[in-house]
Amino acid sequence: DVKVTQSSRYLVKRTGEKVFLECVQDMDHENMFWYRQDPGLGLRLIYFSYDVKMKEKGDIPEGYSVSREKKERFSLILESASTNQTSMYLCASSFNSRGYGYTFGSGTRLTVV
Amino acid sequence: SQKIEQNSEALNIQEGKTATLTCNYTNYSPAYLQWYRQDPGRGPVFLLLIRENEKEKRKERLKVTFDTTLKQSLFHITASQPADSATYLCAPQTGANNLFFGTGTRLTVIP
């Protein structure tokens, strides 16, 4: 069964900490995405990557960075966590072509205290 | 500005009936439109995709229509079951990296 795996289901971090969220896919997909999901706001794209070492900003990149050193792995980094980054973070992957659905991970519920 | 509106935040229907969810979009020209199911605390799961030149797509008890003139997609679940209770997300797609999500409709199927 094809999968997108996120390293943690729940995470609690302190304000100012550097936070790493890891995502791994086993489908040889070119594209990988990081979204955050908040009640009433839906899914908002933070960053995406269409190839190794390539990245593009999404709608809300401020306060985040990403890393893609290998095709199967896409990391989201919160440089200095703040309470307004408390959210559900979702990783997804897809083929680099229109007409394909995205495969999502189970999500990481991050709480910044 | 670009907008995706899903008809209501919540929809309750009786088991066995057909659920119809509406998605209207503004200022997009999607070549595709996707529908996802999301259960509480989980990531969305891809259900169906329909192309702009397709009027209708079916998969088991699911049916999707796509009207590019009205800028609307309808998502139907026939013979609904309590297990169909979830949030359903509409997502117009303009490019491989350009998938835009609505906020979803929470469907509850009452036994």
PDB file of C-alpha atoms in Angstrom:
ATOM      1  CA  ASP A   1       0.000   0.000   0.000  1.00  0.00           C
ATOM      2  CA  VAL A   2       1.500   3.328  -1.061  1.00  0.00           C
ATOM      3  CA  LYS A   3       2.178   5.718   1.712  1.00  0.00           C
ATOM      4  CA  VAL A   4       3.120   9.143   2.911  1.00  0.00           C
ATOM      5  CA  THR A   5       4.523   8.886   6.400  1.00  0.00           C
ATOM      6  CA  GLN A   6       4.862  11.780   8.794  1.00  0.00           C
ATOM      7  CA  SER A   7       7.291  11.261  11.623  1.00  0.00           C
ATOM      8  CA  SER A   8       5.067  12.381  14.508  1.00  0.00           C
ATOM      9  CA  ARG A   9       1.312  12.383  15.108  1.00  0.00           C
ATOM     10  CA  TYR A  10       1.482  14.788  18.040  1.00  0.00           C
ATOM     11  CA  LEU A  11       4.184  17.243  19.004  1.00  0.00           C
ATOM     12  CA  VAL A  12       4.448  19.833  21.778  1.00  0.00           C
ATOM     13  CA  LYS A  13       7.186  22.450  21.516  1.00  0.00           C
ATOM     14  CA  ARG A  14       8.124  25.612  23.367  1.00  0.00           C
ATOM     15  CA  THR A  15       8.080  29.080  21.860  1.00  0.00           C
ATOM     16  CA  GLY A  16      11.388  29.871  20.183  1.00  0.00           C
ATOM     17  CA  GLU A  17      12.380  26.247  19.591  1.00  0.00           C
ATOM     18  CA  LYS A  18      13.494  25.061  16.170  1.00  0.00           C
ATOM     19  CA  VAL A  19      11.083  22.364  15.004  1.00  0.00           C
ATOM     20  CA  PHE A  20      11.565  19.744  12.308  1.00  0.00           C
ATOM     21  CA  LEU A  21       8.647  17.924  10.721  1.00  0.00           C
ATOM     22  CA  GLU A  22       9.643  15.016   8.525  1.00  0.00           C
ATOM     23  CA  CYS A  23       7.743  13.424   5.665  1.00  0.00           C
ATOM     24  CA  VAL A  24       8.655  10.366   3.601  1.00  0.00           C
ATOM     25  CA  GLN A  25       6.854   8.933   0.560  1.00  0.00           C
ATOM     26  CA  ASP A  26       7.410   5.590  -1.124  1.00  0.00           C
ATOM     27  CA  MET A  27       5.656   6.239  -4.443  1.00  0.00           C
ATOM     28  CA  ASP A  28       8.532   7.833  -6.398  1.00  0.00           C
ATOM     29  CA  HIS A  29       6.457  11.023  -6.689  1.00  0.00           C
ATOM     30  CA  GLU A  30       8.201  14.117  -7.996  1.00  0.00           C
ATOM     31  CA  ASN A  31       6.055  16.605  -6.106  1.00  0.00           C
ATOM     32  CA  MET A  32       5.823  17.019  -2.362  1.00  0.00           C
ATOM     33  CA  PHE A  33       3.830  19.566  -0.413  1.00  0.00           C
ATOM     34  CA  TRP A  34       3.417  20.938   3.100  1.00  0.00           C
ATOM     35  CA  TYR A  35       0.039  22.300   4.175  1.00  0.00           C
ATOM     36  CA  ARG A  36      -1.338  23.537   7.443  1.00  0.00           C
ATOM     37  CA  GLN A  37      -4.985  23.133   8.310  1.00  0.00           C
ATOM     38  CA  ASP A  38      -6.856  25.350  10.740  1.00  0.00           C
ATOM     39  CA  PRO A  39     -10.588  25.384  11.555  1.00  0.00           C
ATOM     40  CA  GLY A  40     -12.509  27.618   9.175  1.00  0.00           C
ATOM     41  CA  LEU A  41      -9.452  28.273   7.009  1.00  0.00           C
ATOM     42  CA  GLY A  42      -9.091  24.950   5.267  1.00  0.00           C
ATOM     43  CA  LEU A  43      -5.793  23.704   3.869  1.00  0.00           C
ATOM     44  CA  ARG A  44      -3.219  26.370   3.136  1.00  0.00           C
ATOM     45  CA  LEU A  45      -0.078  25.626   1.169  1.00  0.00           C
ATOM     46  CA  ILE A  46       3.177  26.495   2.939  1.00  0.00           C
ATOM     47  CA  TYR A  47       5.803  25.199   0.491  1.00  0.00           C
ATOM     48  CA  PHE A  48       6.102  22.650  -2.245  1.00  0.00           C
ATOM     49  CA  SER A  49       8.923  20.929  -4.082  1.00  0.00           C
ATOM     50  CA  TYR A  50       8.874  19.509  -7.610  1.00  0.00           C
ATOM     51  CA  ASP A  51      12.359  17.983  -7.543  1.00  0.00           C
ATOM     52  CA  VAL A  52      15.289  17.304  -5.251  1.00  0.00           C
ATOM     53  CA  LYS A  53      16.721  20.542  -3.865  1.00  0.00           C
ATOM     54  CA  MET A  54      13.970  22.543  -5.596  1.00  0.00           C
ATOM     55  CA  LYS A  55      11.365  24.424  -3.594  1.00  0.00           C
ATOM     56  CA  GLU A  56       8.657  26.975  -4.182  1.00  0.00           C
ATOM     57  CA  LYS A  57       6.806  29.171  -1.712  1.00  0.00           C
ATOM     58  CA  GLY A  58       3.143  28.575  -1.242  1.00  0.00           C
ATOM     59  CA  ASP A  59       0.557  30.947   0.183  1.00  0.00           C
ATOM     60  CA  ILE A  60       1.915  31.220   3.738  1.00  0.00           C
ATOM     61  CA  PRO A  61       5.700  30.573   3.807  1.00  0.00           C
ATOM     62  CA  GLU A  62       6.580  33.146   6.481  1.00  0.00           C
ATOM     63  CA  GLY A  63       8.230  31.558   9.502  1.00  0.00           C
ATOM     64  CA  TYR A  64       8.887  28.272   7.687  1.00  0.00           C
ATOM     65  CA  SER A  65      11.599  26.746   5.557  1.00  0.00           C
ATOM     66  CA  VAL A  66      11.904  23.377   3.822  1.00  0.00           C
ATOM     67  CA  SER A  67      14.527  20.917   2.756  1.00  0.00           C
ATOM     68  CA  ARG A  68      14.477  18.209   0.096  1.00  0.00           C
ATOM     69  CA  GLU A  69      17.806  16.426  -0.109  1.00  0.00           C
ATOM     70  CA  LYS A  70      16.342  13.145  -1.380  1.00  0.00           C
ATOM     71  CA  LYS A  71      13.388  12.509  -3.645  1.00  0.00           C
ATOM     72  CA  GLU A  72      11.435  10.597  -1.020  1.00  0.00           C
ATOM     73  CA  ARG A  73      11.926  12.999   1.888  1.00  0.00           C
ATOM     74  CA  PHE A  74      10.594  16.526   2.445  1.00  0.00           C
ATOM     75  CA  SER A  75      11.182  18.334   5.717  1.00  0.00           C
ATOM     76  CA  LEU A  76       9.396  21.366   7.112  1.00  0.00           C
ATOM     77  CA  ILE A  77      11.350  23.545   9.505  1.00  0.00           C
ATOM     78  CA  LEU A  78       9.935  26.096  11.908  1.00  0.00           C
ATOM     79  CA  GLU A  79      12.941  28.298  12.553  1.00  0.00           C
ATOM     80  CA  SER A  80      11.625  29.751  15.810  1.00  0.00           C
ATOM     81  CA  ALA A  81       8.281  28.300  16.800  1.00  0.00           C
ATOM     82  CA  SER A  82       5.535  30.686  17.825  1.00  0.00           C
ATOM     83  CA  THR A  83       2.107  30.050  19.320  1.00  0.00           C
ATOM     84  CA  ASN A  84       0.388  31.074  16.074  1.00  0.00           C
ATOM     85  CA  GLN A  85       2.059  28.089  14.421  1.00  0.00           C
ATOM     86  CA  THR A  86      -0.031  25.726  16.532  1.00  0.00           C
ATOM     87  CA  SER A  87      -1.871  23.764  13.865  1.00  0.00           C
ATOM     88  CA  MET A  88      -2.338  20.480  12.012  1.00  0.00           C
ATOM     89  CA  TYR A  89       0.454  20.018   9.475  1.00  0.00           C
ATOM     90  CA  LEU A  90      -0.154  17.795   6.477  1.00  0.00           C
ATOM     91  CA  CYS A  91       2.379  16.483   3.994  1.00  0.00           C
ATOM     92  CA  ALA A  92       1.289  15.313   0.540  1.00  0.00           C
ATOM     93  CA  SER A  93       2.895  13.965  -2.605  1.00  0.00           C
ATOM     94  CA  SER A  94       1.885  13.550  -6.239  1.00  0.00           C
ATOM     95  CA  PHE A  95       3.178  12.939  -9.740  1.00  0.00           C
ATOM     96  CA  ASN A  96       4.319  16.083 -11.524  1.00  0.00           C
ATOM     97  CA  SER A  97       1.451  16.106 -13.918  1.00  0.00           C
ATOM     98  CA  ARG A  98      -2.103  17.300 -13.850  1.00  0.00           C
ATOM     99  CA  GLY A  99      -4.775  14.713 -13.515  1.00  0.00           C
ATOM    100  CA  TYR A 100      -3.433  12.898 -10.468  1.00  0.00           C
ATOM    101  CA  GLY A 101      -4.721  13.004  -6.941  1.00  0.00           C
ATOM    102  CA  TYR A 102      -2.537  13.890  -4.003  1.00  0.00           C
ATOM    103  CA  THR A 103      -1.643  11.331  -1.354  1.00  0.00           C
ATOM    104  CA  PHE A 104      -1.626  12.799   2.132  1.00  0.00           C
ATOM    105  CA  GLY A 105       0.031  11.691   5.327  1.00  0.00           C
ATOM    106  CA  SER A 106      -1.904  11.315   8.558  1.00  0.00           C
ATOM    107  CA  GLY A 107      -0.839  14.720   9.801  1.00  0.00           C
ATOM    108  CA  THR A 108       1.141  16.133  12.715  1.00  0.00           C
ATOM    109  CA  ARG A 109      -0.770  18.025  15.365  1.00  0.00           C
ATOM    110  CA  LEU A 110       1.745  20.615  16.602  1.00  0.00           C
ATOM    111  CA  THR A 111       1.136  22.613  19.750  1.00  0.00           C
ATOM    112  CA  VAL A 112       3.488  25.477  20.566  1.00  0.00           C
ATOM    113  CA  VAL A 113       3.340  26.572  24.206  1.00  0.00           C
TER     114      VAL A 113
ATOM    115  CA  SER B   1     -10.302  37.316  -5.660  1.00  0.00           C
ATOM    116  CA  GLN B   2     -10.253  33.534  -5.927  1.00  0.00           C
ATOM    117  CA  LYS B   3     -12.837  31.714  -3.865  1.00  0.00           C
ATOM    118  CA  ILE B   4     -14.111  28.180  -3.352  1.00  0.00           C
ATOM    119  CA  GLU B   5     -17.465  27.794  -1.639  1.00  0.00           C
ATOM    120  CA  GLN B   6     -18.863  24.498  -0.482  1.00  0.00           C
ATOM    121  CA  ASN B   7     -22.585  24.770  -0.008  1.00  0.00           C
ATOM    122  CA  SER B   8     -22.778  24.328   3.692  1.00  0.00           C
ATOM    123  CA  GLU B   9     -20.501  23.615   6.594  1.00  0.00           C
ATOM    124  CA  ALA B  10     -22.632  20.682   7.706  1.00  0.00           C
ATOM    125  CA  LEU B  11     -25.189  18.421   6.086  1.00  0.00           C
ATOM    126  CA  ASN B  12     -27.292  15.777   7.857  1.00  0.00           C
ATOM    127  CA  ILE B  13     -29.130  13.101   5.912  1.00  0.00           C
ATOM    128  CA  GLN B  14     -30.952   9.878   6.633  1.00  0.00           C
ATOM    129  CA  GLU B  15     -29.278   6.574   5.900  1.00  0.00           C
ATOM    130  CA  GLY B  16     -30.170   5.256   2.459  1.00  0.00           C
ATOM    131  CA  LYS B  17     -30.778   8.699   0.943  1.00  0.00           C
ATOM    132  CA  THR B  18     -28.588  10.448  -1.615  1.00  0.00           C
ATOM    133  CA  ALA B  19     -26.273  13.134  -0.269  1.00  0.00           C
ATOM    134  CA  THR B  20     -25.525  16.013  -2.629  1.00  0.00           C
ATOM    135  CA  LEU B  21     -22.646  18.371  -1.883  1.00  0.00           C
ATOM    136  CA  THR B  22     -22.041  21.526  -3.885  1.00  0.00           C
ATOM    137  CA  CYS B  23     -18.801  23.255  -4.783  1.00  0.00           C
ATOM    138  CA  ASN B  24     -18.768  26.657  -6.456  1.00  0.00           C
ATOM    139  CA  TYR B  25     -15.567  28.408  -7.451  1.00  0.00           C
ATOM    140  CA  THR B  26     -14.779  31.954  -8.540  1.00  0.00           C
ATOM    141  CA  ASN B  27     -11.848  33.282 -10.564  1.00  0.00           C
ATOM    142  CA  TYR B  28     -10.363  29.882 -11.295  1.00  0.00           C
ATOM    143  CA  SER B  29     -10.170  28.107 -14.622  1.00  0.00           C
ATOM    144  CA  PRO B  30      -9.524  24.559 -13.488  1.00  0.00           C
ATOM    145  CA  ALA B  31      -8.696  21.851 -15.963  1.00  0.00           C
ATOM    146  CA  TYR B  32      -9.576  19.306 -13.288  1.00  0.00           C
ATOM    147  CA  LEU B  33     -11.592  19.161 -10.131  1.00  0.00           C
ATOM    148  CA  GLN B  34     -10.848  16.728  -7.322  1.00  0.00           C
ATOM    149  CA  TRP B  35     -12.821  15.538  -4.329  1.00  0.00           C
ATOM    150  CA  TYR B  36     -11.345  14.288  -1.069  1.00  0.00           C
ATOM    151  CA  ARG B  37     -12.701  12.723   2.088  1.00  0.00           C
ATOM    152  CA  GLN B  38     -11.265  13.686   5.478  1.00  0.00           C
ATOM    153  CA  ASP B  39     -11.984  11.956   8.779  1.00  0.00           C
ATOM    154  CA  PRO B  40     -11.373  13.801  12.086  1.00  0.00           C
ATOM    155  CA  GLY B  41      -7.690  14.065  12.941  1.00  0.00           C
ATOM    156  CA  ARG B  42      -6.584  12.402   9.687  1.00  0.00           C
ATOM    157  CA  GLY B  43      -5.240  13.573   6.341  1.00  0.00           C
ATOM    158  CA  PRO B  44      -7.538  13.915   3.305  1.00  0.00           C
ATOM    159  CA  VAL B  45      -7.999  10.874   1.093  1.00  0.00           C
ATOM    160  CA  PHE B  46      -8.370  11.295  -2.669  1.00  0.00           C
ATOM    161  CA  LEU B  47     -11.712  10.041  -4.005  1.00  0.00           C
ATOM    162  CA  LEU B  48     -12.339  11.208  -7.542  1.00  0.00           C
ATOM    163  CA  LEU B  49     -11.057  13.489 -10.257  1.00  0.00           C
ATOM    164  CA  ILE B  50     -13.054  14.905 -13.139  1.00  0.00           C
ATOM    165  CA  ARG B  51     -11.659  16.656 -16.203  1.00  0.00           C
ATOM    166  CA  GLU B  52     -13.085  19.861 -17.691  1.00  0.00           C
ATOM    167  CA  ASN B  53     -14.249  18.012 -20.800  1.00  0.00           C
ATOM    168  CA  GLU B  54     -16.125  15.411 -18.728  1.00  0.00           C
ATOM    169  CA  LYS B  55     -19.636  16.117 -17.591  1.00  0.00           C
ATOM    170  CA  GLU B  56     -19.918  13.269 -15.124  1.00  0.00           C
ATOM    171  CA  LYS B  57     -17.728  10.667 -13.404  1.00  0.00           C
ATOM    172  CA  ARG B  58     -18.810   7.680 -11.329  1.00  0.00           C
ATOM    173  CA  LYS B  59     -17.090   5.390  -8.883  1.00  0.00           C
ATOM    174  CA  GLU B  60     -19.208   2.840  -7.049  1.00  0.00           C
ATOM    175  CA  ARG B  61     -21.765   4.898  -5.058  1.00  0.00           C
ATOM    176  CA  LEU B  62     -20.064   8.202  -5.849  1.00  0.00           C
ATOM    177  CA  LYS B  63     -20.924  10.522  -8.718  1.00  0.00           C
ATOM    178  CA  VAL B  64     -19.329  13.853  -9.581  1.00  0.00           C
ATOM    179  CA  THR B  65     -20.461  16.421 -12.122  1.00  0.00           C
ATOM    180  CA  PHE B  66     -18.484  19.384 -13.416  1.00  0.00           C
ATOM    181  CA  ASP B  67     -20.055  22.393 -15.109  1.00  0.00           C
ATOM    182  CA  THR B  68     -17.373  24.852 -16.233  1.00  0.00           C
ATOM    183  CA  THR B  69     -20.010  27.343 -17.397  1.00  0.00           C
ATOM    184  CA  LEU B  70     -21.679  27.492 -13.985  1.00  0.00           C
ATOM    185  CA  LYS B  71     -18.267  27.068 -12.291  1.00  0.00           C
ATOM    186  CA  GLN B  72     -19.748  24.347 -10.151  1.00  0.00           C
ATOM    187  CA  SER B  73     -19.210  20.734  -9.199  1.00  0.00           C
ATOM    188  CA  LEU B  74     -21.751  18.464  -7.531  1.00  0.00           C
ATOM    189  CA  PHE B  75     -20.730  15.427  -5.495  1.00  0.00           C
ATOM    190  CA  HIS B  76     -23.330  12.736  -4.870  1.00  0.00           C
ATOM    191  CA  ILE B  77     -23.245   9.739  -2.548  1.00  0.00           C
ATOM    192  CA  THR B  78     -26.104   7.357  -3.267  1.00  0.00           C
ATOM    193  CA  ALA B  79     -27.516   4.895  -0.747  1.00  0.00           C
ATOM    194  CA  SER B  80     -25.621   6.707   1.986  1.00  0.00           C
ATOM    195  CA  GLN B  81     -24.364   4.833   5.037  1.00  0.00           C
ATOM    196  CA  PRO B  82     -23.242   5.995   8.500  1.00  0.00           C
ATOM    197  CA  ALA B  83     -19.677   5.078   7.434  1.00  0.00           C
ATOM    198  CA  ASP B  84     -19.890   7.849   4.815  1.00  0.00           C
ATOM    199  CA  SER B  85     -19.949  10.423   7.632  1.00  0.00           C
ATOM    200  CA  ALA B  86     -16.878  12.626   7.130  1.00  0.00           C
ATOM    201  CA  THR B  87     -15.821  16.005   5.784  1.00  0.00           C
ATOM    202  CA  TYR B  88     -15.658  16.229   2.006  1.00  0.00           C
ATOM    203  CA  LEU B  89     -13.294  18.675   0.338  1.00  0.00           C
ATOM    204  CA  CYS B  90     -13.587  20.095  -3.139  1.00  0.00           C
ATOM    205  CA  ALA B  91     -10.328  21.015  -4.898  1.00  0.00           C
ATOM    206  CA  PRO B  92     -10.110  22.751  -8.294  1.00  0.00           C
ATOM    207  CA  GLN B  93      -6.812  22.067 -10.028  1.00  0.00           C
ATOM    208  CA  THR B  94      -5.223  24.424 -12.556  1.00  0.00           C
ATOM    209  CA  GLY B  95      -1.783  22.783 -12.732  1.00  0.00           C
ATOM    210  CA  ALA B  96       0.225  19.899 -11.327  1.00  0.00           C
ATOM    211  CA  ASN B  97       1.279  22.068  -8.394  1.00  0.00           C
ATOM    212  CA  ASN B  98      -1.852  24.174  -8.257  1.00  0.00           C
ATOM    213  CA  LEU B  99      -4.557  22.435  -6.261  1.00  0.00           C
ATOM    214  CA  PHE B 100      -6.823  24.685  -4.230  1.00  0.00           C
ATOM    215  CA  PHE B 101      -8.968  23.331  -1.408  1.00  0.00           C
ATOM    216  CA  GLY B 102     -12.351  24.436  -0.144  1.00  0.00           C
ATOM    217  CA  THR B 103     -13.047  24.377   3.587  1.00  0.00           C
ATOM    218  CA  GLY B 104     -15.257  21.322   3.240  1.00  0.00           C
ATOM    219  CA  THR B 105     -18.736  20.091   4.045  1.00  0.00           C
ATOM    220  CA  ARG B 106     -19.172  17.896   7.118  1.00  0.00           C
ATOM    221  CA  LEU B 107     -21.607  15.133   6.225  1.00  0.00           C
ATOM    222  CA  THR B 108     -23.428  13.156   8.906  1.00  0.00           C
ATOM    223  CA  VAL B 109     -25.482  10.129   7.864  1.00  0.00           C
ATOM    224  CA  ILE B 110     -28.075   9.334  10.505  1.00  0.00           C
ATOM    225  CA  PRO B 111     -28.990   5.656  10.982  1.00  0.00           C
TER     226      PRO B 111
END
